[in-house]
Coordinates of N, CA and C in Angstrom, one line a residue:
M1 N 69.3 102.1 -46.9 CA 68.9 102.0 -45.5 C 68.3 103.1 -44.7
G2 N 68.8 104.3 -45.2 CA 68.4 105.8 -44.7 C 68.1 105.9 -43.3
I3 N 66.7 105.6 -42.7 CA 66.4 106.0 -41.3 C 67.5 105.0 -40.3
A4 N 67.6 103.9 -40.9 CA 68.4 102.8 -40.0 C 69.7 103.5 -39.9
D5 N 70.5 104.0 -40.9 CA 71.8 104.6 -40.7 C 71.6 105.7 -39.9
R6 N 70.7 106.5 -40.1 CA 70.5 107.7 -39.2 C 70.6 107.4 -37.7
W7 N 70.0 106.3 -37.3 CA 69.8 105.8 -35.8 C 70.9 105.1 -35.6
G8 N 71.8 104.8 -36.4 CA 73.0 103.9 -36.3 C 72.7 102.3 -36.0
L9 N 71.5 102.1 -36.6 CA 71.2 100.6 -36.5 C 72.0 99.7 -37.4
R10 N 72.6 100.2 -38.5 CA 73.1 99.5 -39.6 C 74.2 98.6 -38.9
A11 N 74.9 98.8 -37.8 CA 75.9 97.8 -37.3 C 75.0 96.7 -36.5
W12 N 74.1 97.0 -36.0 CA 73.3 95.9 -35.2 C 72.6 95.1 -36.4
L13 N 72.3 95.6 -37.5 CA 71.4 94.8 -38.6 C 72.4 93.9 -39.0
R14 N 73.7 94.3 -39.3 CA 74.7 93.6 -40.1 C 75.6 92.9 -39.4
A15 N 75.5 93.0 -37.9 CA 76.5 92.3 -37.1 C 76.4 90.7 -37.3
P16 N 77.3 90.0 -37.5 CA 77.5 88.5 -37.5 C 77.4 88.0 -36.2
G17 N 77.3 86.6 -36.1 CA 77.4 86.1 -34.9 C 76.1 86.1 -34.0
S18 N 76.5 85.8 -32.5 CA 75.1 85.7 -31.9 C 74.6 87.1 -31.6
L19 N 73.4 87.5 -31.6 CA 72.8 88.6 -31.4 C 72.9 88.7 -29.7
S20 N 72.3 87.6 -29.1 CA 72.3 87.4 -27.7 C 73.7 87.8 -27.1
K21 N 74.6 87.2 -27.7 CA 76.0 87.4 -27.0 C 76.6 88.9 -27.1
R22 N 76.3 89.7 -28.1 CA 76.4 91.1 -28.3 C 75.4 91.8 -27.6
L23 N 74.3 91.5 -27.5 CA 73.6 92.4 -26.4 C 73.8 92.0 -24.9
A24 N 74.2 90.9 -24.7 CA 74.7 90.6 -23.1 C 75.9 91.6 -22.9
A25 N 76.8 91.6 -24.0 CA 78.1 92.4 -23.5 C 77.8 93.9 -23.4
T26 N 76.6 94.3 -23.6 CA 76.2 95.6 -23.3 C 75.8 96.2 -22.2
G27 N 75.5 95.1 -21.2 CA 74.9 95.4 -19.9 C 75.3 94.4 -18.9
L28 N 74.9 94.4 -17.6 CA 75.1 93.4 -16.8 C 74.3 92.1 -16.6
R29 N 72.9 92.3 -17.0 CA 72.0 91.1 -17.1 C 71.3 91.0 -18.3
F30 N 71.1 89.8 -19.0 CA 70.7 89.5 -20.1 C 69.6 88.7 -20.1
E31 N 68.6 88.7 -20.5 CA 67.4 87.8 -20.4 C 66.7 87.5 -21.8
V32 N 66.1 86.5 -21.7 CA 65.3 85.9 -22.9 C 63.9 85.8 -22.2
Q33 N 62.9 86.7 -22.6 CA 61.5 86.4 -22.3 C 60.7 85.8 -23.3
V34 N 60.4 84.4 -23.1 CA 59.6 83.8 -24.1 C 58.1 84.2 -24.1
L35 N 57.7 84.8 -25.3 CA 56.2 85.2 -25.2 C 55.4 84.0 -25.6
R36 N 55.9 83.1 -26.7 CA 54.9 82.0 -27.0 C 55.9 81.0 -27.9
Q37 N 55.6 79.9 -27.7 CA 56.3 78.7 -28.4 C 55.2 77.9 -28.7
T38 N 54.8 77.7 -30.0 CA 53.6 76.8 -30.3 C 53.7 76.8 -31.7
T39 N 52.6 75.7 -32.3 CA 52.6 75.4 -33.7 C 51.7 76.5 -34.3
A40 N 52.0 77.2 -35.4 CA 51.4 78.1 -35.8 C 51.5 78.2 -37.7
P41 N 50.8 78.8 -38.5 CA 50.9 78.8 -39.7 C 52.2 79.7 -40.2
L42 N 52.8 79.2 -41.1 CA 54.0 79.9 -41.8 C 53.4 81.1 -42.2
R43 N 54.1 82.4 -42.2 CA 53.6 83.6 -42.8 C 54.4 83.7 -44.3
P44 N 53.8 84.3 -45.3 CA 54.5 84.2 -46.8 C 56.0 84.4 -46.7
Q45 N 56.6 85.2 -45.8 CA 57.9 85.6 -45.9 C 58.8 84.3 -45.5
E46 N 58.2 83.7 -44.6 CA 58.5 82.4 -43.9 C 58.7 81.3 -44.7
R47 N 57.5 81.0 -45.4 CA 57.5 80.1 -46.4 C 58.7 80.3 -47.5
A48 N 58.7 81.7 -47.9 CA 59.8 81.7 -49.2 C 60.9 81.7 -48.7
A49 N 61.3 82.0 -47.4 CA 62.7 81.8 -46.9 C 63.2 80.4 -46.6
L50 N 62.1 79.6 -46.3 CA 62.4 78.4 -46.0 C 62.2 77.4 -47.1
G51 N 61.5 77.9 -48.2 CA 61.2 77.0 -49.3 C 60.2 76.0 -49.2
L52 N 59.1 76.3 -48.4 CA 58.4 75.4 -48.0 C 56.8 75.4 -48.5
P53 N 56.1 74.5 -48.8 CA 54.8 74.6 -49.4 C 53.9 75.3 -48.5
R54 N 52.5 75.6 -48.8 CA 51.7 76.3 -48.1 C 51.1 75.7 -46.8
R55 N 51.3 74.4 -47.0 CA 50.7 73.6 -45.7 C 51.9 72.9 -45.0
G56 N 51.5 72.5 -43.6 CA 52.3 71.8 -42.8 C 52.5 72.5 -41.4
L57 N 52.6 71.8 -40.4 CA 52.7 72.5 -39.0 C 54.2 73.0 -39.1
T58 N 54.2 74.2 -38.2 CA 55.5 74.9 -38.1 C 55.6 75.2 -36.6
L59 N 56.7 75.1 -36.0 CA 57.1 75.7 -34.5 C 57.5 76.9 -34.7
V60 N 56.7 77.8 -33.9 CA 57.0 79.3 -34.0 C 57.6 79.7 -32.4
R61 N 58.6 80.3 -32.4 CA 59.1 80.9 -31.1 C 59.2 82.3 -31.0
E62 N 58.6 83.0 -30.1 CA 58.6 84.5 -30.0 C 59.1 84.9 -28.7
V63 N 60.1 85.9 -28.8 CA 60.9 86.4 -27.6 C 61.0 87.9 -27.5
I64 N 61.2 88.4 -26.4 CA 61.8 89.5 -26.1 C 63.2 89.4 -25.3
L65 N 64.1 90.0 -26.0 CA 65.4 90.1 -25.6 C 65.8 91.3 -24.6
R66 N 65.9 91.2 -23.5 CA 65.9 92.4 -22.7 C 67.8 92.4 -22.0
V67 N 68.2 93.7 -21.7 CA 69.3 93.8 -21.1 C 69.1 94.6 -19.8
D68 N 69.6 94.4 -18.7 CA 69.2 95.2 -17.6 C 67.7 95.5 -17.2
G69 N 66.9 94.5 -17.8 CA 65.4 94.6 -17.7 C 64.8 95.7 -18.8
R70 N 65.7 96.2 -19.3 CA 65.0 97.1 -20.7 C 65.0 96.2 -22.0
P71 N 63.7 96.2 -22.6 CA 63.3 95.2 -23.7 C 64.0 96.0 -25.0
L72 N 64.9 95.2 -25.7 CA 65.5 95.9 -26.9 C 65.3 95.2 -28.3
V73 N 64.8 93.9 -27.9 CA 64.6 93.1 -29.5 C 63.4 92.2 -29.3
W74 N 62.5 92.3 -30.5 CA 61.5 91.2 -30.3 C 62.0 90.5 -31.6
A75 N 61.9 89.0 -31.2 CA 62.5 88.1 -32.3 C 61.3 86.8 -32.4
R76 N 61.3 86.3 -33.5 CA 60.5 85.3 -34.1 C 61.2 84.3 -34.8
S77 N 61.3 82.9 -34.3 CA 62.1 82.0 -35.2 C 60.8 81.0 -35.5
A78 N 61.1 80.3 -36.8 CA 60.0 79.4 -37.3 C 60.7 78.4 -37.9
V79 N 60.3 77.2 -37.7 CA 60.9 76.0 -38.5 C 59.8 75.1 -38.7
H80 N 59.8 74.5 -39.9 CA 58.7 73.5 -40.4 C 58.7 72.2 -39.1
G81 N 57.5 71.6 -39.1 CA 57.3 70.7 -37.9 C 58.0 69.5 -38.1
H82 N 58.4 69.0 -39.5 CA 59.0 67.9 -39.6 C 60.7 68.0 -39.2
A83 N 61.1 69.2 -39.1 CA 62.3 69.6 -38.7 C 62.7 69.5 -37.2
V84 N 61.5 69.8 -36.5 CA 61.7 69.6 -35.1 C 61.5 68.2 -34.5
A85 N 61.2 67.4 -35.4 CA 61.7 65.8 -35.0 C 62.9 65.5 -35.3
G86 N 63.5 66.3 -36.2 CA 64.8 65.9 -36.6 C 65.9 66.7 -36.2
P87 N 66.5 67.5 -36.9 CA 67.9 68.3 -36.5 C 67.4 69.6 -35.6
W88 N 66.3 70.0 -35.7 CA 65.9 71.2 -34.7 C 65.4 70.6 -33.6
K89 N 65.4 69.5 -33.0 CA 64.4 68.9 -32.1 C 64.9 69.7 -30.8
A90 N 66.0 70.2 -30.6 CA 66.6 70.9 -29.1 C 65.9 72.0 -29.1
L91 N 65.1 72.6 -30.1 CA 64.4 73.9 -30.1 C 63.3 73.8 -28.9
K92 N 62.7 72.5 -28.8 CA 61.5 72.4 -28.2 C 62.0 72.4 -26.7
G93 N 62.9 72.2 -26.4 CA 63.4 72.0 -25.0 C 64.1 73.5 -24.7
L94 N 64.1 74.4 -25.5 CA 65.2 75.5 -25.2 C 64.7 76.4 -24.1
G95 N 63.3 76.5 -23.9 CA 62.8 77.4 -22.8 C 63.3 79.1 -22.8
S96 N 63.7 79.2 -21.6 CA 64.2 80.9 -21.7 C 65.8 81.1 -22.0
R97 N 66.7 79.8 -22.4 CA 67.9 80.0 -23.0 C 67.9 80.7 -24.2
P98 N 68.9 81.4 -24.6 CA 69.0 82.2 -25.9 C 68.9 81.1 -27.1
L99 N 68.6 81.3 -28.3 CA 68.5 80.4 -29.5 C 70.0 80.3 -29.7
G100 N 70.7 81.4 -29.6 CA 72.0 81.4 -30.0 C 72.9 80.2 -29.4
H101 N 72.4 79.7 -28.1 CA 73.1 78.6 -27.5 C 73.0 77.3 -28.3
L102 N 72.0 77.3 -29.2 CA 71.7 76.0 -30.0 C 72.4 76.5 -31.4
L103 N 72.5 77.6 -31.8 CA 72.9 77.8 -33.2 C 74.5 78.0 -33.3
Y104 N 75.1 78.3 -32.2 CA 76.4 78.7 -32.4 C 77.4 77.7 -31.5
D105 N 76.9 76.7 -31.3 CA 77.6 75.7 -30.5 C 78.0 74.5 -31.5
D106 N 77.2 74.5 -32.7 CA 77.4 73.3 -33.5 C 77.9 73.8 -34.8
P107 N 79.1 73.4 -35.1 CA 79.7 73.7 -36.3 C 79.4 73.3 -37.9
R108 N 78.0 72.4 -37.7 CA 77.2 71.8 -38.7 C 76.2 72.8 -39.3
I109 N 76.0 73.7 -38.3 CA 74.9 74.7 -38.8 C 75.5 75.9 -39.4
H110 N 74.8 76.2 -40.8 CA 75.6 77.4 -41.6 C 74.3 78.4 -41.5
R111 N 74.7 79.7 -41.4 CA 73.8 80.8 -41.4 C 73.9 81.6 -43.0
S112 N 72.5 82.0 -43.6 CA 72.6 82.6 -44.6 C 73.1 84.0 -44.2
E113 N 73.2 84.6 -45.6 CA 73.5 86.0 -45.4 C 72.5 87.1 -44.5
L114 N 72.6 87.8 -43.9 CA 71.6 88.7 -43.0 C 70.9 89.6 -44.2
Q115 N 69.8 89.5 -43.8 CA 69.0 90.3 -44.7 C 68.2 91.6 -43.8
P116 N 68.8 92.6 -43.8 CA 68.2 93.9 -43.2 C 66.8 94.2 -44.0
R117 N 65.8 94.4 -43.1 CA 64.4 94.7 -43.8 C 63.6 95.7 -43.1
R118 N 62.8 96.6 -43.6 CA 62.0 97.2 -42.9 C 60.7 96.6 -42.7
V119 N 60.0 96.5 -41.7 CA 58.8 95.8 -41.6 C 57.7 96.6 -41.7
T120 N 56.6 96.2 -42.6 CA 55.5 96.8 -43.0 C 54.7 97.3 -41.6
R121 N 54.4 98.5 -41.3 CA 53.7 98.8 -40.2 C 52.3 98.3 -39.9
H122 N 51.7 98.1 -41.0 CA 50.3 97.3 -40.9 C 50.3 95.9 -41.1
G123 N 51.6 95.3 -41.2 CA 51.5 93.8 -41.7 C 51.3 92.9 -40.4
A124 N 51.0 91.7 -40.7 CA 50.9 90.7 -39.6 C 52.2 90.6 -38.5
T125 N 53.2 90.6 -39.0 CA 54.6 90.8 -38.1 C 54.5 91.8 -37.1
H126 N 54.4 92.9 -37.6 CA 54.3 94.1 -36.9 C 53.0 94.3 -35.8
R127 N 51.7 93.7 -36.4 CA 50.7 93.7 -35.4 C 50.9 92.8 -34.3
Q128 N 51.5 91.6 -34.6 CA 52.0 90.4 -33.6 C 53.0 91.2 -32.6
M129 N 53.9 91.7 -33.0 CA 54.9 92.3 -32.4 C 54.4 93.3 -31.3
Q130 N 53.6 94.0 -31.8 CA 52.8 95.3 -31.0 C 51.9 94.7 -29.9
R131 N 51.2 93.8 -30.3 CA 50.4 93.0 -29.1 C 51.1 92.4 -28.0
Q132 N 52.1 91.7 -28.3 CA 53.0 91.0 -27.5 C 53.9 92.0 -26.6
W133 N 54.2 92.9 -27.5 CA 55.2 93.8 -26.9 C 54.4 94.6 -25.5
L134 N 53.0 94.9 -25.8 CA 52.4 95.6 -24.9 C 52.0 94.9 -23.7
A135 N 51.7 93.3 -24.1 CA 51.2 92.6 -22.9 C 52.3 92.1 -21.9
A136 N 53.6 92.2 -22.7 CA 55.0 91.7 -22.0 C 55.6 93.0 -21.2
T137 N 55.3 94.2 -21.7 CA 56.2 95.3 -21.1 C 55.2 96.4 -20.6
D138 N 53.7 96.4 -20.6 CA 52.8 97.3 -20.3 C 53.0 98.5 -20.9
T139 N 53.9 98.8 -22.0 CA 54.1 100.0 -22.8 C 53.8 99.5 -24.2
E140 N 53.6 100.7 -24.8 CA 53.4 100.4 -26.4 C 55.1 100.3 -26.8
A141 N 55.0 99.4 -28.0 CA 56.2 99.5 -28.8 C 56.8 100.8 -29.4
P142 N 57.9 100.9 -29.4 CA 58.1 102.2 -30.0 C 57.9 102.4 -31.5
A143 N 57.2 103.7 -31.7 CA 56.6 103.8 -32.9 C 57.6 103.4 -34.1
L144 N 58.9 104.0 -34.1 CA 59.9 103.6 -34.9 C 60.5 102.3 -35.0
M145 N 59.9 101.3 -34.2 CA 60.5 99.9 -34.2 C 59.9 99.2 -35.6
Q146 N 60.8 99.6 -36.4 CA 60.4 98.9 -37.8 C 61.5 98.1 -38.7
W147 N 62.7 98.3 -38.0 CA 63.9 97.5 -38.8 C 64.1 96.2 -38.1
S148 N 64.3 95.4 -39.1 CA 64.5 93.9 -38.7 C 65.7 93.3 -39.4
R149 N 66.3 92.2 -39.0 CA 67.1 91.5 -39.8 C 66.7 90.2 -39.9
N150 N 66.8 89.5 -41.0 CA 66.4 88.1 -41.1 C 67.7 87.1 -41.7
S151 N 67.6 85.8 -41.1 CA 68.6 85.0 -41.7 C 67.8 83.7 -41.5
V152 N 68.5 82.8 -42.2 CA 68.2 81.2 -42.2 C 69.5 80.3 -41.8
F153 N 69.1 79.5 -40.9 CA 70.0 78.8 -40.3 C 69.9 77.2 -41.0
T154 N 70.9 76.6 -41.5 CA 70.6 75.2 -41.9 C 71.4 74.1 -41.3
R155 N 70.9 73.2 -41.0 CA 71.5 71.9 -40.4 C 70.9 70.7 -41.0
H156 N 71.9 70.0 -41.3 CA 71.3 68.7 -42.0 C 70.1 68.7 -43.0
G157 N 70.3 70.0 -43.7 CA 69.4 70.4 -44.9 C 68.1 70.9 -44.4
Q158 N 67.9 70.9 -43.1 CA 66.7 71.5 -42.6 C 67.0 73.1 -42.3
Q159 N 65.9 73.5 -42.4 CA 66.2 75.1 -42.1 C 65.1 75.6 -41.0
L160 N 65.7 76.9 -40.3 CA 65.2 77.5 -39.2 C 65.5 79.1 -39.7
R161 N 64.3 79.6 -39.7 CA 64.2 81.3 -40.1 C 64.2 82.0 -38.7
V162 N 65.1 83.0 -38.7 CA 65.1 83.8 -37.5 C 64.9 85.2 -37.9
M163 N 64.0 86.0 -37.6 CA 63.7 87.4 -37.7 C 64.0 88.1 -36.3
E164 N 64.8 89.4 -36.3 CA 64.7 90.0 -35.2 C 64.4 91.5 -35.3
M165 N 63.6 92.2 -34.7 CA 63.2 93.5 -34.8 C 63.9 94.3 -33.5
F166 N 64.4 95.3 -34.0 CA 65.1 96.3 -32.9 C 64.4 97.6 -32.5
V167 N 64.5 97.9 -31.2 CA 64.1 99.2 -30.8 C 65.1 100.1 -31.3
P168 N 64.8 101.2 -31.7 CA 65.6 102.3 -32.3 C 66.9 102.5 -31.3
D169 N 66.6 102.5 -30.0 CA 67.4 103.0 -28.9 C 68.7 101.9 -29.1
V170 N 68.4 100.7 -29.5 CA 69.6 99.7 -29.4 C 71.0 100.4 -30.2
A171 N 70.6 101.4 -31.1 CA 71.7 101.9 -31.8 C 72.6 102.7 -30.8
L172 N 72.3 103.0 -29.6 CA 73.1 103.7 -28.8 C 74.2 102.7 -27.9
R173 N 74.0 101.5 -28.2 CA 74.8 100.6 -27.7 C 75.8 99.8 -28.7
D174 N 77.0 99.7 -28.3 CA 78.1 99.4 -29.2 C 78.0 97.9 -29.5
P175 N 77.7 97.3 -30.8 CA 77.6 95.9 -31.2 C 78.8 95.1 -31.1
G176 N 80.0 95.9 -30.9 CA 81.4 95.2 -30.7 C 81.6 95.2 -32.3
P177 N 83.1 94.5 -32.5 CA 83.5 94.5 -33.6 C 82.9 93.7 -34.7
L178 N 82.8 94.1 -35.9 CA 81.9 93.3 -36.9 C 83.0 92.4 -37.8
R179 N 82.8 91.2 -37.6 CA 83.5 90.2 -38.3 C 82.9 89.4 -39.2
R180 N 83.4 89.0 -40.3 CA 82.6 88.2 -41.1 C 83.0 86.8 -41.1
K181 N 82.3 85.8 -41.0 CA 82.7 84.5 -41.1 C 81.5 83.6 -41.8
S182 N 82.1 82.5 -42.5 CA 81.4 81.7 -43.3 C 80.0 80.9 -42.5
R183 N 80.5 80.7 -41.3 CA 79.6 80.2 -40.3 C 79.3 80.8 -39.2
P184 N 78.1 80.5 -38.5 CA 78.0 81.3 -37.3 C 79.0 80.9 -36.2
R185 N 79.2 82.1 -35.5 CA 80.1 82.0 -34.5 C 79.3 82.3 -33.1
R186 N 79.9 82.0 -31.9 CA 79.3 82.2 -30.7 C 79.5 83.3 -30.3

C-alpha cells in the first residue's frame, strides 16, 4: 500500500463497521452532504463487484462526509434498480442521513471484505469526484486524494456497492479500535 501507509491511511482503509460512526467520533459535528442521488449507468468496477449485466437501471448516491464542517470523504454507493424496489428500498428515502444507519441496524445485511484500492487519477470516478468536490466545497480536491475502500453489502441476495475515497488528512484522526466482525456493526 506504500503511500497509504506513509499517510497512516491503512487504519481507515481497513477499519470495519460504520465509517460514519468512526468519523463522527473524531469531532463535534458530523454531516452527510448529498451531492446527487439518481439513476445512472453502472461503471465497470460496479458491474463486476455486483455481478450484474451491462444493462439495467442503477440507483447511485454520491455524498461528502464532513466533520466539523471539514470535508473528509467522498463516497459513492450503487445498487441495481430492481433491488431498490426490494431489499434496498429504504435507500430512496435516506436523504442526508448516513448510509450506515441503513446498513448497520439490520443483522440480515452482510458485508464483504474491505478492498483498499488506489483510484486511477484520470478515470471516470476520480473525475466525477473532482467535479463534485469543487462544486460542493469551492476548493479543488486534494491532489493526493487517491485511496479508496470498496465493499459490497448483501441483503436477501441483493447487493449494494459502497466506495469511499479519503482525504489524506483523515490519517491524522484516530479511527478507533480495529475489530473484525463477520457482519457489519454499528
